[in-house]
Amino acid sequence: MILNALTIDVEDYFQVSAFERCVKRNEWAAYPLRVEDNTRRILDMLDEFGVTATFFVLGWIAERTPQLIKEIQARRHEIACHGYGHQRVTQQTRQEFRDDIRKSKAVLEDLLGTAVIGYRAPSYSIARNSFWAFDELVEAGYLYDSSVFPIRHDFYGIPDWPRYACNVFRKTDGDWDPETESPEIGGAEIVAAPRIFEIPITTLNICGKNIPIAGGGYFRFFPYVFTKWGLQRINSKENKSFVFYLHPWELDPEQPRMRGAGVKSTFRHYLNLHKTAQRFHHLLADFRFTSLKQMYFDDCSMRS
């Protein structure tokens, strides 16, 4: 069985982009935290199957639940950065983004005593008009990013982005190209050019169209039999690993109901929450998983 990457975006139910119209960041402290119990539920399930994963943690959460973050580390999982305040890249100025990724990285590294090398943007929000984010990530010391979703969506997505991990090279400030789309850069220049390793969210390509198959709301929307079929097809037919993602709040059907988010956002957030835990258990039984760091950086030959 092919080894795949499992990623957990550690944020709480009131911090999601779907609720940003009705929940202000300066009101977050008024909401009861449920992320600790939900994350520990995931940790226990991973222990059951002997799985390690990458946990993309919000700096805001890390400051308020330091023992949880240390427990994730103690259970031998990778901890990476999900930003500080869960604000989409496309809603920030470059300076705001710079401050956010550096603050959150410092919070995690001070807490853990080890380097944090990976980043994932809230709502996968690095888009073509915000490629300057790659400049800032490299300058802040990140080695990889997992923010690009090769689909079309109202919040995010770069539909024509490569579906699998690749180096991304800087041509000029704010202008970056994935390696497979940069044949004009010569070998010596590739070595010299600033780069970051991009690990996109996996999609299933059917008749030339990318289908979001690997986690989150799509995991709750599609029947598990379809998800399993699609992920097995990626492993067996394409001989590729996939990157799967999940949020702790997705295993929590008893979470408080938010008002004022709109019909579409409300549907997306609460759909089939009561089915997630069982489906996740099946997923862990049906596939092999590890962390992004173990998959791509502990054996550097996998990146060549």
CSV table of C-alpha atoms in Angstrom, one decimal:
chain,number,residue,atom,x,y,z
A,1,MET,CA,0.0,0.0,0.0
A,2,ILE,CA,1.2,3.5,-0.9
A,3,LEU,CA,2.0,5.8,2.0
A,4,ASN,CA,-0.2,9.0,2.0
A,5,ALA,CA,0.0,12.2,4.0
A,6,LEU,CA,-2.6,13.0,6.7
A,7,THR,CA,-3.0,16.6,7.8
A,8,ILE,CA,-5.2,18.1,10.6
A,9,ASP,CA,-6.0,21.9,10.5
A,10,VAL,CA,-6.2,22.8,14.2
A,11,GLU,CA,-8.8,25.5,14.5
A,12,ASP,CA,-12.1,25.8,16.4
A,13,TYR,CA,-15.7,25.8,15.1
A,14,PHE,CA,-16.1,29.6,15.4
A,15,GLN,CA,-12.9,30.5,13.6
A,16,VAL,CA,-13.8,29.1,10.1
A,17,SER,CA,-14.0,31.4,7.1
A,18,ALA,CA,-17.7,30.4,6.7
A,19,PHE,CA,-18.5,32.3,9.9
A,20,GLU,CA,-16.3,35.4,9.4
A,21,ARG,CA,-19.3,37.6,8.6
A,22,CYS,CA,-21.0,36.8,11.9
A,23,VAL,CA,-18.1,36.1,14.3
A,24,LYS,CA,-15.5,38.9,14.7
A,25,ARG,CA,-12.0,38.0,15.7
A,26,ASN,CA,-12.1,40.3,18.7
A,27,GLU,CA,-15.1,38.2,19.9
A,28,TRP,CA,-13.3,34.8,19.8
A,29,ALA,CA,-12.5,34.8,23.5
A,30,ALA,CA,-16.2,34.8,24.3
A,31,TYR,CA,-16.8,31.4,22.7
A,32,PRO,CA,-16.2,28.1,24.5
A,33,LEU,CA,-13.2,26.2,23.2
A,34,ARG,CA,-14.0,22.7,22.0
A,35,VAL,CA,-10.8,22.2,20.0
A,36,GLU,CA,-8.9,20.4,22.9
A,37,ASP,CA,-11.4,17.6,23.3
A,38,ASN,CA,-11.9,17.2,19.5
A,39,THR,CA,-8.2,17.2,18.8
A,40,ARG,CA,-7.5,14.6,21.5
A,41,ARG,CA,-10.2,12.4,20.0
A,42,ILE,CA,-8.3,12.5,16.7
A,43,LEU,CA,-5.1,11.8,18.5
A,44,ASP,CA,-6.6,8.7,20.1
A,45,MET,CA,-7.8,7.5,16.8
A,46,LEU,CA,-4.4,7.9,15.3
A,47,ASP,CA,-2.8,6.0,18.2
A,48,GLU,CA,-5.2,3.2,17.5
A,49,PHE,CA,-3.9,2.8,14.0
A,50,GLY,CA,-0.3,3.8,14.7
A,51,VAL,CA,-0.5,6.8,12.4
A,52,THR,CA,1.5,10.0,12.5
A,53,ALA,CA,0.2,13.2,10.9
A,54,THR,CA,0.9,16.9,10.4
A,55,PHE,CA,-1.1,19.2,12.6
A,56,PHE,CA,-1.3,22.8,11.1
A,57,VAL,CA,-1.9,24.8,14.3
A,58,LEU,CA,-3.3,28.3,14.6
A,59,GLY,CA,-1.0,30.6,16.8
A,60,TRP,CA,-4.1,31.9,18.6
A,61,ILE,CA,-5.0,28.3,19.6
A,62,ALA,CA,-1.4,27.5,20.6
A,63,GLU,CA,-1.3,30.4,23.0
A,64,ARG,CA,-4.5,29.3,24.7
A,65,THR,CA,-3.9,25.5,24.7
A,66,PRO,CA,-0.1,25.0,25.2
A,67,GLN,CA,-0.5,21.6,26.8
A,68,LEU,CA,-2.5,20.4,23.8
A,69,ILE,CA,0.2,21.4,21.4
A,70,LYS,CA,2.9,19.8,23.6
A,71,GLU,CA,0.8,16.6,23.7
A,72,ILE,CA,0.6,16.6,19.9
A,73,GLN,CA,4.4,16.8,19.8
A,74,ALA,CA,4.8,14.2,22.5
A,75,ARG,CA,2.7,11.8,20.5
A,76,ARG,CA,5.3,12.2,17.7
A,77,HIS,CA,3.3,14.2,15.2
A,78,GLU,CA,4.6,17.0,13.1
A,79,ILE,CA,3.4,20.5,14.1
A,80,ALA,CA,3.3,23.1,11.3
A,81,CYS,CA,1.8,26.6,11.1
A,82,HIS,CA,-1.7,27.6,10.1
A,83,GLY,CA,-1.2,31.3,10.6
A,84,TYR,CA,-2.1,33.2,13.8
A,85,GLY,CA,-5.6,34.6,13.3
A,86,HIS,CA,-7.1,32.5,10.5
A,87,GLN,CA,-7.4,35.4,8.1
A,88,ARG,CA,-7.3,34.5,4.4
A,89,VAL,CA,-4.2,35.6,2.6
A,90,THR,CA,-6.3,37.4,0.0
A,91,GLN,CA,-7.8,39.6,2.8
A,92,GLN,CA,-4.4,40.7,4.2
A,93,THR,CA,-1.8,43.2,3.0
A,94,ARG,CA,1.6,41.9,2.5
A,95,GLN,CA,2.8,43.4,5.7
A,96,GLU,CA,-0.1,41.9,7.7
A,97,PHE,CA,0.7,38.5,6.2
A,98,ARG,CA,4.4,38.9,7.1
A,99,ASP,CA,3.5,39.7,10.7
A,100,ASP,CA,1.0,36.9,10.9
A,101,ILE,CA,3.3,34.1,9.7
A,102,ARG,CA,6.2,35.2,11.7
A,103,LYS,CA,4.2,35.7,14.9
A,104,SER,CA,2.6,32.3,14.6
A,105,LYS,CA,5.9,30.6,13.8
A,106,ALA,CA,7.5,32.2,16.8
A,107,VAL,CA,4.7,31.2,19.1
A,108,LEU,CA,4.9,27.5,18.0
A,109,GLU,CA,8.7,27.4,18.1
A,110,ASP,CA,9.0,29.0,21.5
A,111,LEU,CA,6.4,26.5,22.8
A,112,LEU,CA,7.9,23.4,21.2
A,113,GLY,CA,11.7,24.2,21.2
A,114,THR,CA,12.0,23.0,17.6
A,115,ALA,CA,11.8,24.5,14.1
A,116,VAL,CA,8.5,24.8,12.4
A,117,ILE,CA,9.1,24.2,8.6
A,118,GLY,CA,5.6,24.0,7.1
A,119,TYR,CA,2.7,26.4,6.5
A,120,ARG,CA,-0.9,26.1,5.3
A,121,ALA,CA,-2.9,29.2,4.7
A,122,PRO,CA,-6.4,29.5,6.1
A,123,SER,CA,-8.9,28.3,3.6
A,124,TYR,CA,-6.1,27.4,1.2
A,125,SER,CA,-6.1,31.1,0.2
A,126,ILE,CA,-2.8,31.5,-1.7
A,127,ALA,CA,-4.0,32.6,-5.2
A,128,ARG,CA,-2.3,33.9,-8.3
A,129,ASN,CA,-2.8,37.5,-7.1
A,130,SER,CA,-1.1,36.7,-3.8
A,131,PHE,CA,2.1,34.9,-4.9
A,132,TRP,CA,4.1,37.4,-2.9
A,133,ALA,CA,3.1,35.1,0.0
A,134,PHE,CA,5.8,32.7,-1.3
A,135,ASP,CA,8.4,35.4,-1.0
A,136,GLU,CA,7.3,36.1,2.6
A,137,LEU,CA,7.2,32.4,3.5
A,138,VAL,CA,10.8,31.8,2.3
A,139,GLU,CA,12.1,34.9,4.0
A,140,ALA,CA,10.4,33.7,7.3
A,141,GLY,CA,12.2,30.4,7.1
A,142,TYR,CA,9.5,28.0,6.0
A,143,LEU,CA,10.6,25.1,3.8
A,144,TYR,CA,7.3,24.0,2.4
A,145,ASP,CA,3.8,25.2,1.9
A,146,SER,CA,0.5,23.3,1.6
A,147,SER,CA,-2.0,26.0,0.6
A,148,VAL,CA,-2.8,25.5,-3.0
A,149,PHE,CA,-6.0,23.7,-3.9
A,150,PRO,CA,-6.1,23.0,-7.7
A,151,ILE,CA,-9.9,23.6,-8.0
A,152,ARG,CA,-12.3,26.4,-8.7
A,153,HIS,CA,-14.0,27.7,-5.5
A,154,ASP,CA,-15.5,30.9,-4.3
A,155,PHE,CA,-13.0,31.2,-1.4
A,156,TYR,CA,-9.9,29.7,-2.9
A,157,GLY,CA,-8.3,27.6,-5.7
A,158,ILE,CA,-5.9,27.6,-8.7
A,159,PRO,CA,-7.6,25.2,-11.1
A,160,ASP,CA,-4.6,24.8,-13.5
A,161,TRP,CA,-2.0,24.3,-10.7
A,162,PRO,CA,-0.1,20.9,-10.8
A,163,ARG,CA,-2.0,18.3,-8.8
A,164,TYR,CA,1.1,16.9,-7.0
A,165,ALA,CA,4.0,18.3,-5.0
A,166,CYS,CA,6.7,20.3,-6.7
A,167,ASN,CA,9.2,23.0,-6.2
A,168,VAL,CA,8.1,26.5,-6.9
A,169,PHE,CA,10.7,29.0,-8.1
A,170,ARG,CA,10.8,32.7,-7.8
A,171,LYS,CA,11.3,34.6,-11.1
A,172,THR,CA,10.8,38.1,-9.7
A,173,ASP,CA,9.3,39.5,-6.5
A,174,GLY,CA,5.7,38.2,-6.3
A,175,ASP,CA,6.1,36.1,-9.5
A,176,TRP,CA,6.5,32.4,-8.9
A,177,ASP,CA,6.1,29.4,-11.1
A,178,PRO,CA,5.8,25.7,-10.3
A,179,GLU,CA,8.8,23.7,-11.7
A,180,THR,CA,6.7,21.9,-14.2
A,181,GLU,CA,5.6,25.2,-15.7
A,182,SER,CA,9.1,26.8,-15.7
A,183,PRO,CA,11.1,25.2,-18.5
A,184,GLU,CA,12.7,28.5,-19.5
A,185,ILE,CA,14.7,28.6,-16.2
A,186,GLY,CA,18.1,26.9,-16.8
A,187,GLY,CA,19.6,24.3,-14.5
A,188,ALA,CA,22.1,26.7,-12.8
A,189,GLU,CA,19.5,29.4,-12.4
A,190,ILE,CA,17.1,26.8,-10.8
A,191,VAL,CA,19.7,26.1,-8.1
A,192,ALA,CA,20.3,29.8,-7.5
A,193,ALA,CA,16.6,30.8,-7.5
A,194,PRO,CA,14.7,31.1,-4.2
A,195,ARG,CA,12.3,28.2,-3.9
A,196,ILE,CA,9.7,26.6,-1.7
A,197,PHE,CA,8.2,23.1,-1.9
A,198,GLU,CA,4.5,23.2,-2.6
A,199,ILE,CA,2.3,20.3,-1.5
A,200,PRO,CA,-1.2,21.0,-2.9
A,201,ILE,CA,-4.4,19.4,-1.6
A,202,THR,CA,-5.1,16.3,-3.7
A,203,THR,CA,-7.7,16.2,-6.3
A,204,LEU,CA,-9.1,13.4,-8.5
A,205,ASN,CA,-9.0,14.1,-12.2
A,206,ILE,CA,-12.0,12.9,-14.1
A,207,CYS,CA,-12.4,13.7,-17.8
A,208,GLY,CA,-10.0,16.6,-17.4
A,209,LYS,CA,-11.8,18.1,-14.4
A,210,ASN,CA,-10.3,18.2,-10.9
A,211,ILE,CA,-12.6,16.8,-8.2
A,212,PRO,CA,-11.9,17.7,-4.6
A,213,ILE,CA,-11.7,14.2,-3.0
A,214,ALA,CA,-9.3,14.4,-0.1
A,215,GLY,CA,-11.0,15.8,3.0
A,216,GLY,CA,-12.9,18.5,4.8
A,217,GLY,CA,-16.4,19.3,3.6
A,218,TYR,CA,-16.0,17.1,0.6
A,219,PHE,CA,-15.3,14.1,2.8
A,220,ARG,CA,-18.6,14.8,4.5
A,221,PHE,CA,-20.5,15.5,1.3
A,222,PHE,CA,-19.5,12.5,-0.9
A,223,PRO,CA,-20.5,9.0,0.2
A,224,TYR,CA,-17.5,7.2,1.7
A,225,VAL,CA,-17.6,4.6,-1.0
A,226,PHE,CA,-16.9,7.3,-3.6
A,227,THR,CA,-14.1,8.8,-1.5
A,228,LYS,CA,-12.5,5.4,-1.0
A,229,TRP,CA,-12.8,4.7,-4.7
A,230,GLY,CA,-11.2,8.0,-5.7
A,231,LEU,CA,-8.3,7.8,-3.3
A,232,GLN,CA,-7.6,4.2,-4.3
A,233,ARG,CA,-7.6,5.3,-7.9
A,234,ILE,CA,-5.0,7.9,-7.1
A,235,ASN,CA,-2.8,5.3,-5.3
A,236,SER,CA,-3.3,2.4,-7.8
A,237,LYS,CA,-3.9,4.0,-11.2
A,238,GLU,CA,-1.7,7.0,-10.9
A,239,ASN,CA,0.7,5.4,-8.4
A,240,LYS,CA,0.7,8.7,-6.4
A,241,SER,CA,0.3,9.6,-2.8
A,242,PHE,CA,-2.5,11.8,-1.7
A,243,VAL,CA,-2.8,14.6,0.9
A,244,PHE,CA,-5.8,14.3,3.1
A,245,TYR,CA,-7.1,17.0,5.5
A,246,LEU,CA,-9.6,17.3,8.3
A,247,HIS,CA,-10.5,19.7,11.1
A,248,PRO,CA,-11.2,18.7,14.7
A,249,TRP,CA,-14.6,20.5,14.7
A,250,GLU,CA,-15.7,18.1,11.9
A,251,LEU,CA,-15.9,15.3,14.5
A,252,ASP,CA,-18.2,17.4,16.8
A,253,PRO,CA,-21.9,17.3,15.9
A,254,GLU,CA,-22.8,18.8,19.3
A,255,GLN,CA,-20.9,22.1,18.6
A,256,PRO,CA,-22.9,25.3,19.1
A,257,ARG,CA,-24.9,26.4,16.0
A,258,MET,CA,-23.9,29.8,14.7
A,259,ARG,CA,-26.4,32.3,13.3
A,260,GLY,CA,-26.1,34.7,10.4
A,261,ALA,CA,-23.6,32.9,8.2
A,262,GLY,CA,-25.9,32.5,5.2
A,263,VAL,CA,-27.5,29.4,3.8
A,264,LYS,CA,-24.6,28.1,1.7
A,265,SER,CA,-22.0,28.6,4.5
A,266,THR,CA,-24.2,27.0,7.1
A,267,PHE,CA,-24.9,24.0,4.8
A,268,ARG,CA,-21.2,23.5,4.2
A,269,HIS,CA,-20.2,23.7,7.8
A,270,TYR,CA,-22.8,21.4,9.4
A,271,LEU,CA,-23.3,18.8,6.7
A,272,ASN,CA,-23.0,15.3,8.0
A,273,LEU,CA,-20.9,16.1,11.1
A,274,HIS,CA,-22.4,13.1,12.8
A,275,LYS,CA,-20.8,10.8,10.1
A,276,THR,CA,-17.3,12.2,10.1
A,277,ALA,CA,-15.8,10.1,13.0
A,278,GLN,CA,-17.0,6.8,11.5
A,279,ARG,CA,-15.8,7.7,8.0
A,280,PHE,CA,-12.4,8.8,9.4
A,281,HIS,CA,-12.1,5.5,11.2
A,282,HIS,CA,-12.7,3.7,7.9
A,283,LEU,CA,-10.2,5.9,6.2
A,284,LEU,CA,-7.5,5.1,8.7
A,285,ALA,CA,-8.2,1.4,8.3
A,286,ASP,CA,-8.3,1.5,4.5
A,287,PHE,CA,-5.1,3.5,3.8
A,288,ARG,CA,-1.6,4.1,5.1
A,289,PHE,CA,-0.6,7.5,6.4
A,290,THR,CA,2.3,9.6,7.7
A,291,SER,CA,3.2,13.3,8.1
A,292,LEU,CA,4.2,15.6,5.4
A,293,LYS,CA,7.6,16.0,7.0
A,294,GLN,CA,8.2,12.3,7.2
A,295,MET,CA,7.0,11.8,3.6
A,296,TYR,CA,8.9,14.6,1.9
A,297,PHE,CA,11.8,15.8,4.2
A,298,ASP,CA,13.0,12.9,6.3
A,299,ASP,CA,14.0,11.2,3.0
A,300,CYS,CA,15.0,14.0,0.7
A,301,SER,CA,15.3,11.7,-2.3
A,302,MET,CA,11.5,11.8,-2.5
A,303,ARG,CA,11.6,15.5,-3.5
A,304,SER,CA,13.9,14.9,-6.5
